[in-house]
Short mmCIF file of C-alpha atoms in Angstrom, two decimals:
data_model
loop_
_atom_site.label_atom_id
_atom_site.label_comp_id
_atom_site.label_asym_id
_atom_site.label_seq_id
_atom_site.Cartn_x
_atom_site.Cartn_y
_atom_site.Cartn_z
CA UNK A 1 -2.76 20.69 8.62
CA UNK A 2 -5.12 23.53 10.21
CA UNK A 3 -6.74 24.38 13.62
CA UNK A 4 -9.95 23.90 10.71
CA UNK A 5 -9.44 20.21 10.59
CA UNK A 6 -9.01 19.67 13.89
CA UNK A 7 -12.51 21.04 14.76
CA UNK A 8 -14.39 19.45 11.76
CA UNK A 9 -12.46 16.06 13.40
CA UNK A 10 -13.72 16.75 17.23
CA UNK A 11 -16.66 17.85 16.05
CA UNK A 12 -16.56 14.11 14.06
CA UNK A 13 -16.18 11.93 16.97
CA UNK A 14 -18.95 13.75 19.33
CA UNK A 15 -21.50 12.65 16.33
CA UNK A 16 -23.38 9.49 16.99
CA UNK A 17 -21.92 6.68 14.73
CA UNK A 18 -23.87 5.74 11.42
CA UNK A 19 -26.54 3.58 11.64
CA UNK A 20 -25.65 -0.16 10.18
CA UNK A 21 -27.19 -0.19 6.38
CA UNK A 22 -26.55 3.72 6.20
CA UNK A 23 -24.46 5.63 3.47
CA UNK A 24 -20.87 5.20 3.56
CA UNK A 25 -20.60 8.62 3.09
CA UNK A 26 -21.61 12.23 1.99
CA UNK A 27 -20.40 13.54 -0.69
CA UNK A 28 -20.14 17.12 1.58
CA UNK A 29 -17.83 15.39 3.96
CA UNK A 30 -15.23 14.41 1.66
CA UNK A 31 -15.68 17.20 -0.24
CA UNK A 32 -14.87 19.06 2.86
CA UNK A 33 -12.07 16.89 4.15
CA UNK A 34 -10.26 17.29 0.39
CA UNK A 35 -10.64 21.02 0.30
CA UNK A 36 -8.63 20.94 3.88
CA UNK A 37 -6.02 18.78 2.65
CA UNK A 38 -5.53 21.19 -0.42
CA UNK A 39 -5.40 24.16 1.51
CA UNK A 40 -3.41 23.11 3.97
CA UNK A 41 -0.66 20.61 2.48
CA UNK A 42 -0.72 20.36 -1.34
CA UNK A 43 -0.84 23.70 -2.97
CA UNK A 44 1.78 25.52 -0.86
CA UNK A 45 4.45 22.42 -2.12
CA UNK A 46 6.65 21.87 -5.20
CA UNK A 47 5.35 18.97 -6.90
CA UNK A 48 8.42 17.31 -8.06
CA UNK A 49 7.02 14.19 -9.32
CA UNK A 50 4.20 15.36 -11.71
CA UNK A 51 6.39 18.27 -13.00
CA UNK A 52 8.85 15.27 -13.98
CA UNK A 53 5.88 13.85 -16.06
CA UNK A 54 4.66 16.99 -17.56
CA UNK A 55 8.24 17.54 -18.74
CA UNK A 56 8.42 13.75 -20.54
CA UNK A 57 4.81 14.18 -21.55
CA UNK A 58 5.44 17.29 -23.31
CA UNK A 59 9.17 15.75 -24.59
CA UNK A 60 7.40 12.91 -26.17
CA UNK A 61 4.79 15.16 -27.50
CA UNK A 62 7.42 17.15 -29.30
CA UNK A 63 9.24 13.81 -30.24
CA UNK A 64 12.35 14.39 -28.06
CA UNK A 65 13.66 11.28 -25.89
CA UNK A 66 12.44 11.74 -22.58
CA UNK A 67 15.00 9.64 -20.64
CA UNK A 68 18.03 11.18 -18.97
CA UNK A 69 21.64 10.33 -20.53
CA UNK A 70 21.88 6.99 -19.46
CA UNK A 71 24.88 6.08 -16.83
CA UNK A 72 24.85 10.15 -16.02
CA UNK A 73 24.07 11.25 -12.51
CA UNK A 74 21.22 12.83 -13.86
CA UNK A 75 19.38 9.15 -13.60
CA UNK A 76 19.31 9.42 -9.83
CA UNK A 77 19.02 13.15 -9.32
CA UNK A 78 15.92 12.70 -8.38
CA UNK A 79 14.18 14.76 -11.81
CA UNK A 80 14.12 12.37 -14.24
CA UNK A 81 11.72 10.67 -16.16
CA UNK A 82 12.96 6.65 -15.54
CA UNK A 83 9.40 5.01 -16.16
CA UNK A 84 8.53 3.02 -19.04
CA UNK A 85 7.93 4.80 -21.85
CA UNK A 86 4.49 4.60 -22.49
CA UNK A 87 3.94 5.90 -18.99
CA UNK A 88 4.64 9.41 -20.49
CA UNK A 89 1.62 9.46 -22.97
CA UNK A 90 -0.91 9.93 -20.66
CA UNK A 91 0.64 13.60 -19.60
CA UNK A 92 0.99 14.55 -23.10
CA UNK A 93 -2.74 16.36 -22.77
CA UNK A 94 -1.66 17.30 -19.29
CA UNK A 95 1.68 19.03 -21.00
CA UNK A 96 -0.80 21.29 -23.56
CA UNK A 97 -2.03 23.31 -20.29
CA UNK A 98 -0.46 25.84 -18.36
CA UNK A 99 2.07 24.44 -15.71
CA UNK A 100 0.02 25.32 -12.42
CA UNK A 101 -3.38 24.31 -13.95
CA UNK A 102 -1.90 20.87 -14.96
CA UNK A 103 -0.37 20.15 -11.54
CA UNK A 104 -3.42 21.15 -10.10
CA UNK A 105 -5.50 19.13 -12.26
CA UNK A 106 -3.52 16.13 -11.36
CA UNK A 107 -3.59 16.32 -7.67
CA UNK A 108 -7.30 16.77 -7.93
CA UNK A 109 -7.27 13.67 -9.86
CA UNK A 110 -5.31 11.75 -7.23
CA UNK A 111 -7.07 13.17 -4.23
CA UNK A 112 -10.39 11.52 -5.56
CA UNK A 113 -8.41 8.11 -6.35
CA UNK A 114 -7.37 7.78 -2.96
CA UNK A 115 -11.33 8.09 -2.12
CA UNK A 116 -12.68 6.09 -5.08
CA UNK A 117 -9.50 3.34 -4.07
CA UNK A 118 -11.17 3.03 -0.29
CA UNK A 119 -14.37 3.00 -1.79
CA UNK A 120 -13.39 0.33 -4.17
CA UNK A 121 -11.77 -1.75 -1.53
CA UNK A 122 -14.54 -2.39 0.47
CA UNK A 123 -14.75 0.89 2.92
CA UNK A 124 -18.11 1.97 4.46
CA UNK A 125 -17.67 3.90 7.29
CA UNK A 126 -16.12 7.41 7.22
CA UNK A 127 -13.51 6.57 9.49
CA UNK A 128 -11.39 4.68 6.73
CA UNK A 129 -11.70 7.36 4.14
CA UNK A 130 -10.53 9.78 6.61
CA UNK A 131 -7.14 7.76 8.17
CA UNK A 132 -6.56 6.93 4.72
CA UNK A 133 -6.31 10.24 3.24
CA UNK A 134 -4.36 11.79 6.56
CA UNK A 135 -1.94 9.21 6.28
CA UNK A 136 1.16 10.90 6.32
CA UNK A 137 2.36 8.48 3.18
CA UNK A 138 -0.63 9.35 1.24
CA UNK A 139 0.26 13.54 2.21
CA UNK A 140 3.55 13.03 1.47
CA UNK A 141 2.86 11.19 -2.10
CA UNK A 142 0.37 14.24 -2.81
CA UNK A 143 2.87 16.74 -2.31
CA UNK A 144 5.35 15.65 -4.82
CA UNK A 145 2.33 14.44 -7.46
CA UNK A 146 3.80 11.05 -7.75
CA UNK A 147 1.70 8.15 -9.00
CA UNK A 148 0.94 6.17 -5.89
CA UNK A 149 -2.83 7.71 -5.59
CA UNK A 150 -3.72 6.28 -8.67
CA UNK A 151 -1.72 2.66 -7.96
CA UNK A 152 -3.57 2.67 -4.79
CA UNK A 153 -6.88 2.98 -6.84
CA UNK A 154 -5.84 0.38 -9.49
CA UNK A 155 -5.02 -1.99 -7.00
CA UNK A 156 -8.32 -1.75 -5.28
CA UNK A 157 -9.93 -2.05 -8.28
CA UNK A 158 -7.94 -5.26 -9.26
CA UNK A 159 -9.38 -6.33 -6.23
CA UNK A 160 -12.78 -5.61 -7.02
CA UNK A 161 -12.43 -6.99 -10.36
CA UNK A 162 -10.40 -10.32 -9.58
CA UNK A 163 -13.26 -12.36 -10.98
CA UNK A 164 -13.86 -10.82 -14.14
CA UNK A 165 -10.67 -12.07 -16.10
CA UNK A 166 -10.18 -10.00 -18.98
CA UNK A 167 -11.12 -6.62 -16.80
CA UNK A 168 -8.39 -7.88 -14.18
CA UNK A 169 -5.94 -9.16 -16.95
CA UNK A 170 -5.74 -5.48 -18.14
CA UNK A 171 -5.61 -3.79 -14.91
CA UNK A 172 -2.95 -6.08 -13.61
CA UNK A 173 -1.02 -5.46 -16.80
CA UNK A 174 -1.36 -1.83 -16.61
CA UNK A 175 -0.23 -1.66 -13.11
CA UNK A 176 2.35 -3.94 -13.66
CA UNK A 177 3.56 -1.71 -16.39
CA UNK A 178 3.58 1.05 -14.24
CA UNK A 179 5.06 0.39 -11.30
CA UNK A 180 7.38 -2.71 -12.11
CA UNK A 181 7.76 -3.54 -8.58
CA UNK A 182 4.18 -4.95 -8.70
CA UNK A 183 4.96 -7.99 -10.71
CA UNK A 184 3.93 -10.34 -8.15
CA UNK A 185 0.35 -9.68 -9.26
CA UNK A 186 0.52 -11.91 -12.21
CA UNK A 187 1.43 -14.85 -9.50
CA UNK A 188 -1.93 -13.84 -7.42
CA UNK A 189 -4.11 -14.39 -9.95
CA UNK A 190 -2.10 -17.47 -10.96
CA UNK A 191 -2.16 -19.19 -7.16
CA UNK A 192 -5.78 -18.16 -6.57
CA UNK A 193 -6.58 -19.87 -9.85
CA UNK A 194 -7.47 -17.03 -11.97
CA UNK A 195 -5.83 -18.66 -15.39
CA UNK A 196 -8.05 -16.88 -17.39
CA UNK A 197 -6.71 -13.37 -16.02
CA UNK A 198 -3.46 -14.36 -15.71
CA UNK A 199 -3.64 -14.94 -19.48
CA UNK A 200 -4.75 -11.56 -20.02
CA UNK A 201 -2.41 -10.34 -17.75
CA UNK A 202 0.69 -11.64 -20.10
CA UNK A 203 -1.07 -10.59 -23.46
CA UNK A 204 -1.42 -7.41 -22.29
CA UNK A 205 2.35 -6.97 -20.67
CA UNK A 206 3.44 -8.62 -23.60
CA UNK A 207 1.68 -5.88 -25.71
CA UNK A 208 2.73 -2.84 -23.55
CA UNK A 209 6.15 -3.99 -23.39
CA UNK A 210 6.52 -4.15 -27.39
CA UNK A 211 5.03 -0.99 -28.20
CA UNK A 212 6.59 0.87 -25.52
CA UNK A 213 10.26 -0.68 -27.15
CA UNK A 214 8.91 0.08 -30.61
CA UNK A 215 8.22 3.47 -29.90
CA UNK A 216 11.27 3.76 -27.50
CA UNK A 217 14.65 5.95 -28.23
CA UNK A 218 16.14 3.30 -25.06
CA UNK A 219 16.57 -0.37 -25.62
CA UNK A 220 15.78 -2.61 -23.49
CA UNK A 221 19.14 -3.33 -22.19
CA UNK A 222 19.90 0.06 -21.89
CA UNK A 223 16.93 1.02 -19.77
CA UNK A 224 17.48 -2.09 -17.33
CA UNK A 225 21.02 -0.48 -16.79
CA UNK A 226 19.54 2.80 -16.01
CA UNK A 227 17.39 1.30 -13.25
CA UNK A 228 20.22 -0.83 -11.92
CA UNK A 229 22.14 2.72 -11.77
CA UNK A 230 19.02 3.73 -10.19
CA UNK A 231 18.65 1.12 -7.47
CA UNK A 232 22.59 1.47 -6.45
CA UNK A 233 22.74 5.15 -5.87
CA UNK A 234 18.86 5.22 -4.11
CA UNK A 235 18.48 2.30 -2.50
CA UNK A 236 20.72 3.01 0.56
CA UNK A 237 18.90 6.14 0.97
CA UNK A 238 15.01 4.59 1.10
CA UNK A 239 13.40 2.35 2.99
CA UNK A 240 13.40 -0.87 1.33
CA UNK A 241 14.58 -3.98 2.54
CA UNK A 242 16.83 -4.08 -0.23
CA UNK A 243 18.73 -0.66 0.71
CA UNK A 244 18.70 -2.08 4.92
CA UNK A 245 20.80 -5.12 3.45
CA UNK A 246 23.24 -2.81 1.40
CA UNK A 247 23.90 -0.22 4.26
CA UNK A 248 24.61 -3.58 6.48
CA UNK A 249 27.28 -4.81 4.15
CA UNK A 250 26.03 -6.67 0.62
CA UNK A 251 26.30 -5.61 -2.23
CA UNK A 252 23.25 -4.14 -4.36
CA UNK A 253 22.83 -8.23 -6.23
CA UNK A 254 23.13 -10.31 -2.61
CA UNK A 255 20.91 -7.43 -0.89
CA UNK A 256 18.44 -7.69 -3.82
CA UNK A 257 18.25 -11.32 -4.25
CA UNK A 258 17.89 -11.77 -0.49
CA UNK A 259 14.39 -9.26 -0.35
CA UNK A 260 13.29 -11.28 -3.43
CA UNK A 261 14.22 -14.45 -1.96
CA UNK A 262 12.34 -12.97 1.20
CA UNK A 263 9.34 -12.23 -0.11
CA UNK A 264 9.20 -15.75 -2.25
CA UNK A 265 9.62 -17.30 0.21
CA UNK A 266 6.61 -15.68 2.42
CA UNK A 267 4.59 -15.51 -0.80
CA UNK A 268 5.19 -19.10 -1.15
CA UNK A 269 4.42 -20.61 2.75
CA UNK A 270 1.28 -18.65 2.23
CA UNK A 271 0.37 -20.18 -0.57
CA UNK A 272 1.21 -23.88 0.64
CA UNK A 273 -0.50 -22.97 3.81
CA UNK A 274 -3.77 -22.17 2.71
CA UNK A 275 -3.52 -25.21 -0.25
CA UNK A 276 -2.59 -27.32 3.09
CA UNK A 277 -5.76 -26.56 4.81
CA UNK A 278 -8.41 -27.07 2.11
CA UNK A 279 -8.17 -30.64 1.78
CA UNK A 280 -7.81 -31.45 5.62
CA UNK A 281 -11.33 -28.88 6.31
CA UNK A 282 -13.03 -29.06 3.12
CA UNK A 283 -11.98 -32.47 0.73
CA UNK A 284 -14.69 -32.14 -1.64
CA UNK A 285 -14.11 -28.60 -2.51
CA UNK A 286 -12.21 -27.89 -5.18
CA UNK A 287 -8.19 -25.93 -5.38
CA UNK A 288 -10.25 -22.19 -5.11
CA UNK A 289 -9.39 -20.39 -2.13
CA UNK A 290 -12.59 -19.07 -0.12
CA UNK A 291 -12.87 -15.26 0.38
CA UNK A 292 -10.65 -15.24 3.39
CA UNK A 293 -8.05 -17.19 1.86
CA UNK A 294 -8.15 -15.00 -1.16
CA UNK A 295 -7.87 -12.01 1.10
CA UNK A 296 -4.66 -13.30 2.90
CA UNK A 297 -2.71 -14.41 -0.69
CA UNK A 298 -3.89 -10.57 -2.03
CA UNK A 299 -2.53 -8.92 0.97
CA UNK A 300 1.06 -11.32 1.08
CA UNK A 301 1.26 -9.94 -2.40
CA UNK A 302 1.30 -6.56 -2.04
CA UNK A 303 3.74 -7.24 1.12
CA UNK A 304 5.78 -9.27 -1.38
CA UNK A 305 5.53 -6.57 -4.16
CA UNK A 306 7.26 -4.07 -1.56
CA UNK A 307 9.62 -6.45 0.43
CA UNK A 308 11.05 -7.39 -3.35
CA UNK A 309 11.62 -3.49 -4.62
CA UNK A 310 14.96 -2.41 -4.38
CA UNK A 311 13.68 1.42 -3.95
CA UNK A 312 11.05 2.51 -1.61
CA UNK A 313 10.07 5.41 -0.60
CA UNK A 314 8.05 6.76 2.37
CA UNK A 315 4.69 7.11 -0.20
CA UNK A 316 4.82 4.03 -1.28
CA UNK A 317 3.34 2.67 1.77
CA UNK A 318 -0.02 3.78 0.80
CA UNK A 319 -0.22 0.35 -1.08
CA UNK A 320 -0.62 -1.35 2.09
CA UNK A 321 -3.82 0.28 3.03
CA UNK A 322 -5.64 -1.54 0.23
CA UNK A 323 -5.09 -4.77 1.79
CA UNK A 324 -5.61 -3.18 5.30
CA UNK A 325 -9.01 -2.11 4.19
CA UNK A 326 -9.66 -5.60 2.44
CA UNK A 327 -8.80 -7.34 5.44
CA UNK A 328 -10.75 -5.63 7.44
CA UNK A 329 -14.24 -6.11 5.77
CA UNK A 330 -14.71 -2.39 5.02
CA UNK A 331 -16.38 -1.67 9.09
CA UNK A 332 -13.49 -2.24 11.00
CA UNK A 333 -10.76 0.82 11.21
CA UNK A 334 -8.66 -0.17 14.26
CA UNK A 335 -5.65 -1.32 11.94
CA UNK A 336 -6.37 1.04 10.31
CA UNK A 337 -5.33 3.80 12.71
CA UNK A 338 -2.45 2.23 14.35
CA UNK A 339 -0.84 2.17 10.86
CA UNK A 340 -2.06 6.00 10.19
CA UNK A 341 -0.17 6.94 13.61
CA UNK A 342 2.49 5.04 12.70
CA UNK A 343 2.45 6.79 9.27
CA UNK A 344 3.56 9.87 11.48
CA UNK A 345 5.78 8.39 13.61
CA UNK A 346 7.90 7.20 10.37
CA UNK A 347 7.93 10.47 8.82
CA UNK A 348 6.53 13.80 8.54
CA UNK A 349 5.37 15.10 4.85
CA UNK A 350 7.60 17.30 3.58
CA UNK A 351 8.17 21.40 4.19
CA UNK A 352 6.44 21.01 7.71
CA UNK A 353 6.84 23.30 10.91
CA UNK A 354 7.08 22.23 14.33
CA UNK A 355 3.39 23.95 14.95
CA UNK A 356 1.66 22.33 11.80
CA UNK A 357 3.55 18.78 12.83
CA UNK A 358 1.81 19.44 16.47
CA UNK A 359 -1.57 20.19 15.21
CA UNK A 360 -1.28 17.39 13.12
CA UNK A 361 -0.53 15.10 15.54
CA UNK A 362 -3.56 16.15 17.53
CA UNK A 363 -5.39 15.90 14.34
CA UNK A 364 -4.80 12.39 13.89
CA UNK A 365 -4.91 11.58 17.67
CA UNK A 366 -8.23 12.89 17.55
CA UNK A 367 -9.11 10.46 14.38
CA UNK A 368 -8.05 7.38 15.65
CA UNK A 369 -9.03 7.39 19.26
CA UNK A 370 -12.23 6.12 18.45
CA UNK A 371 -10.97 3.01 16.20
CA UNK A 372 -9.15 2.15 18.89
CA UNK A 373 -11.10 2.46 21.58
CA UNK A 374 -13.46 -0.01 19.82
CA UNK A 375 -10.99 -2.34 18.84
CA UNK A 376 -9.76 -2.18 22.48
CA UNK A 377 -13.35 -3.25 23.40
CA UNK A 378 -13.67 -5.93 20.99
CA UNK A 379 -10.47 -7.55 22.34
CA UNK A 380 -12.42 -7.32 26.14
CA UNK A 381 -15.58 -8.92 24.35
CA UNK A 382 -13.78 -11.42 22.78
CA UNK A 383 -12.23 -12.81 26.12
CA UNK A 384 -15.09 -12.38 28.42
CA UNK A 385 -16.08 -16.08 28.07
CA UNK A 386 -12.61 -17.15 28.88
CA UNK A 387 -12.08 -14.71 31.84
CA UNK A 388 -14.12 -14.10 35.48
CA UNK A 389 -16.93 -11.30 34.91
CA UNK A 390 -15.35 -7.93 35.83
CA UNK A 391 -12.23 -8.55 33.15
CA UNK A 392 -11.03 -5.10 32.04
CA UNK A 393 -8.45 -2.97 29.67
CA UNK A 394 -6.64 -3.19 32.80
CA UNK A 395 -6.21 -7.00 32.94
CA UNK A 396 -6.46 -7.68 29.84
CA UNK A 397 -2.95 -4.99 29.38
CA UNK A 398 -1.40 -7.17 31.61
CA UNK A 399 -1.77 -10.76 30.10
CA UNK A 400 -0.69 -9.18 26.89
CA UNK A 401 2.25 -7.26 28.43
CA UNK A 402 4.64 -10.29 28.16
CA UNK A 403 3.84 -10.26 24.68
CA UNK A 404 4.55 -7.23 23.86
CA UNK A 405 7.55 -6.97 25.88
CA UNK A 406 9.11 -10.36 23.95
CA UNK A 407 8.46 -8.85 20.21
CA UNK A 408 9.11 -5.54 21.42
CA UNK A 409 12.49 -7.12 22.69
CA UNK A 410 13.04 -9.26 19.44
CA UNK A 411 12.25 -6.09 17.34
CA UNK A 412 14.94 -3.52 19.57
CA UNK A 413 17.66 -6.45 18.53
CA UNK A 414 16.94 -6.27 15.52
CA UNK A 415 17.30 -2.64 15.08
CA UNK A 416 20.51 -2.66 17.40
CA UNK A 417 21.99 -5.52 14.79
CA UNK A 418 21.37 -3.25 11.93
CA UNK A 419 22.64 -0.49 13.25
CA UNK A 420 25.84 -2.34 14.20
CA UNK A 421 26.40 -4.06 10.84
CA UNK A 422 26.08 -0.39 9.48
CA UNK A 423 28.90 0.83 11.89
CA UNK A 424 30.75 -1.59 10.40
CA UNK A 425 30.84 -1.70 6.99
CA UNK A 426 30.64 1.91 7.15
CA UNK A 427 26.68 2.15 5.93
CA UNK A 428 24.63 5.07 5.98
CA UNK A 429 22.49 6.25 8.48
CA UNK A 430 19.12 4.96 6.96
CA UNK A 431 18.41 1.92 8.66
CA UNK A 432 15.68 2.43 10.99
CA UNK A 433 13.42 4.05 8.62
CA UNK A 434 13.81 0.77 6.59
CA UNK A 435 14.05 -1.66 9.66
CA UNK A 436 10.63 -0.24 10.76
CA UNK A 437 9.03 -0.49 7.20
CA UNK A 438 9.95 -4.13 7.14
CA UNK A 439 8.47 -4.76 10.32
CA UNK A 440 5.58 -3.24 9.94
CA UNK A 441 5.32 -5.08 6.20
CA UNK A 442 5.49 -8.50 8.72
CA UNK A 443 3.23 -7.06 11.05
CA UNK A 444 0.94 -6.84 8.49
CA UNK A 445 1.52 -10.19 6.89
CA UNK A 446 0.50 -11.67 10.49
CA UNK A 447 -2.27 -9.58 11.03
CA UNK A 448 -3.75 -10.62 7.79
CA UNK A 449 -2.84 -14.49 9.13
CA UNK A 450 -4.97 -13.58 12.10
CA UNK A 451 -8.00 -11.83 10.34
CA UNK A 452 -8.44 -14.14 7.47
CA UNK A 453 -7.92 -18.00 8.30
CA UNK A 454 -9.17 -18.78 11.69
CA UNK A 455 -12.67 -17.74 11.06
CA UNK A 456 -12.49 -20.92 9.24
CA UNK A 457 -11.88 -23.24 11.51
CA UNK A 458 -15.14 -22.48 13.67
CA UNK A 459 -17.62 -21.98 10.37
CA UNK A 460 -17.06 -24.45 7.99
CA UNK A 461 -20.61 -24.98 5.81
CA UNK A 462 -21.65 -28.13 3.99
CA UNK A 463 -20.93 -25.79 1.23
CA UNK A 464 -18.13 -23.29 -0.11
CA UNK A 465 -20.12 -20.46 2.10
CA UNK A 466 -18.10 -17.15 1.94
CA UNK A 467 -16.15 -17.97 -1.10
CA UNK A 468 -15.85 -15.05 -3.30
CA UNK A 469 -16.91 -17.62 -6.34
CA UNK A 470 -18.77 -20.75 -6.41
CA UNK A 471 -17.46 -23.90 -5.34
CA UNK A 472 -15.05 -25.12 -7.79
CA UNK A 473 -15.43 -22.32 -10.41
CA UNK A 474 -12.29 -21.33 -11.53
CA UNK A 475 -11.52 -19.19 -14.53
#
């Protein structure tokens, strides 16, 4: 970060804010706010990532296998191409350029998918763009070239596209393919009653999956023991739930079977819950969940998708800002910026110094004081009716300070448990990264609970109003 994009950000929040109906934004702003983040955190780093996919692209160019030797400690060094193997192809044009233009080109690339993927998920005020792209998981992700810009764009376009089945079939597919810890998608189009896409969804798989073996110097059985290798020797080290387990004393099957048990489970209860509530509120609707519904089941998915991996790492957690953003309606930025603050608090991106991590930290202070500030009075409009005239931040802090104080309480436990178990079974150190990620994965599982349902209660129509589809359509 630079003493630049501090002053283009103060100067930001003295501006009046946009007018309601007005642009979501100018192209000169982001162009501006990219050209920082270039300058300042992207073309100074190794990108470890992309040159690991310019290396298989140009392997499978030249017809050499791609994969490292399988069972080798080359599988979890950390530069190895361990993707499916169709994943390569696309770099093959990227491996014909020089190495610097390449990387460059690709970054580029990503940059504008993590502003086309808040564009797609429903942003329209500056704000979002903004926390999105100073997220430290989204720096972070940039730096090494790694994949997660463009997964964050897919899966905001899935979103956009969930009612046009074959278009979403694909896209889920190709995400799927991917990144294989987003297989849960498949089940959100299925629950929601998208058959039609789901169909697609396992056609295409299907396809991908046969070609890529075809084509393949790894079978399938070998390539499912490379990622187990994978998972063991990473795992521990990330932040997944998965690696919290191990460091506290299972073994890499119990650990993973109890995230995926985990996240079934919450995947499930949302699912029952929100097929619960239709026919008590609405009997002579049909099974399709209205647009709030759909938003909750989209965003337990995603939450699902990263509770379930055995490996996850600190960029990952740019997934969860498409749900964040979907919740939200596209205005609203106050989640928003408590999860880009926390994005700092969790970790740093990489090669930092002490003065660019403090004028980063004023940077982002800077970005979401306004967000909240107006969620803050939002919560104060909400219970004026309820409280004497004169109610402020004031006394409204202190009827929510027992609250905080309990889960605050509940959460230190928590982290004091892990901690111990780790002692004990002689873990590693990595379990508060990991204990905060899952929380914060609940967190947002409840705010979405919050957002989405009760809105219901207090505007049902004599119609499916709000639904994302007709009444009854399904497809």
């Amino acid at each position: 970060m630079t003493t630049g994009l501090a002053s283009v950000m103060t100067a930001r929040l003295r501006r009046p804010a946009r007018a309601a109906g007005g642009p979501a934004f100018a192209p000169g702003r982001l162009g501006a706010r990219g050209r920082v983040v270039w300058v300042a955190d992207l073309r100074p780093q190794a990108h470890f990532d992309i040159d690991v996919f310019l290396r298989a692209g140009a392997a499978v160019d030249a017809g050499r296998d791609p994969y490292p030797s399988p069972g080798s400690p080359a599988v979890y060094s950390g530069f190895a191409f361990v993707y499916p193997y169709l994943v390569a192809v696309p770099f093959v044009p990227l491996a014909w350029l020089p190495r610097a233009g390449a990387e460059g080109l690709f970054i580029g690339i990503s940059v504008l998918a993590v502003l086309g993927g808040c564009r797609l998920a429903g942003a329209r005020r500056w704000q979002a763009y903004a926390l999105v792209l100073v997220a430290s998981c989204t720096i972070t992700g940039l730096q090494m070239g790694t994949l997660n810009a463009l997964m964050f764009a897919g899966l905001a376009a899935l979103w956009r596209l969930r009612d046009r089945p074959l278009a979403a079939g694909l896209l889920a597919a190709l995400l799927v393919y991917s990144k294989l810890f987003l297989a849960p998608l498949p089940l959100w189009l299925l629950l929601t009653g998208r058959r039609r896409a789901t169909a697609a969804t396992a056609g295409a798989l299907a396809v991908l999956f046969g070609v890529g073996q075809a084509m393949s110097p790894v079978g399938l059985t070998t390539y499912s023991g490379m990622l187990d290798t994978l998972a063991r020797a990473e795992a521990p080290d990330g932040l997944s739930l998965t690696g919290l387990l191990m460091n506290a004393g299972l073994g890499l099957g119990a650990a993973t079977w109890a995230a995926r048990a985990l996240a079934a489970a919450l995947l499930a209860g949302s699912w029952l819950a929100v097929r619960r509530r239709r026919p008590k509120l609405l009997p002579s609707v049909a099974r399709v969940p209205d647009a709030g519904e759909d938003r909750l089941l989209f965003t337990v998915t995603v939450a699902a998708a990263l509770l379930a991996s055995p490996i996850v790492w600190s960029h990952y957690l740019l997934l969860l800002a498409v749900p964040l953003l979907v919740v939200e309606g596209g205005e609203r930025t106050g989640a928003l910026a408590v999860a880009t603050a926390v994005s700092w608090l969790l970790v740093t991106p990489h090669l930092s110094t002490p003065p660019e991590i403090a004028v980063s930290g004023l940077v982002v202070a800077l970005l979401v004081a306004a967000p909240l500030r107006d969620a803050v009075r939002r919560q104060l409009g909400r219970h004026q009716p309820t409280h004497p005239p004169g109610t402020s931040a004031v006394g409204l802090a202190r009827e929510l300070a027992p609250w905080v104080a309990g889960v605050a309480a509940i959460a230190g436990a928590g982290l004091e448990l892990c901690w111990a178990l780790a002692r004990a079974n002689h873990g590693r150190d990595a379990v508060t990264g990991a204990y905060l990620v899952t929380v914060a994965v609940l967190a947002l599982l409840g705010w979405g609970v919050h957002r989405t349902l009760p809105s219901r209660v207090h505007s049902l129509p004599s119609t499916h109003r709000g639904s994302s589809r007709p009444a009854g359509q399904v497809t």
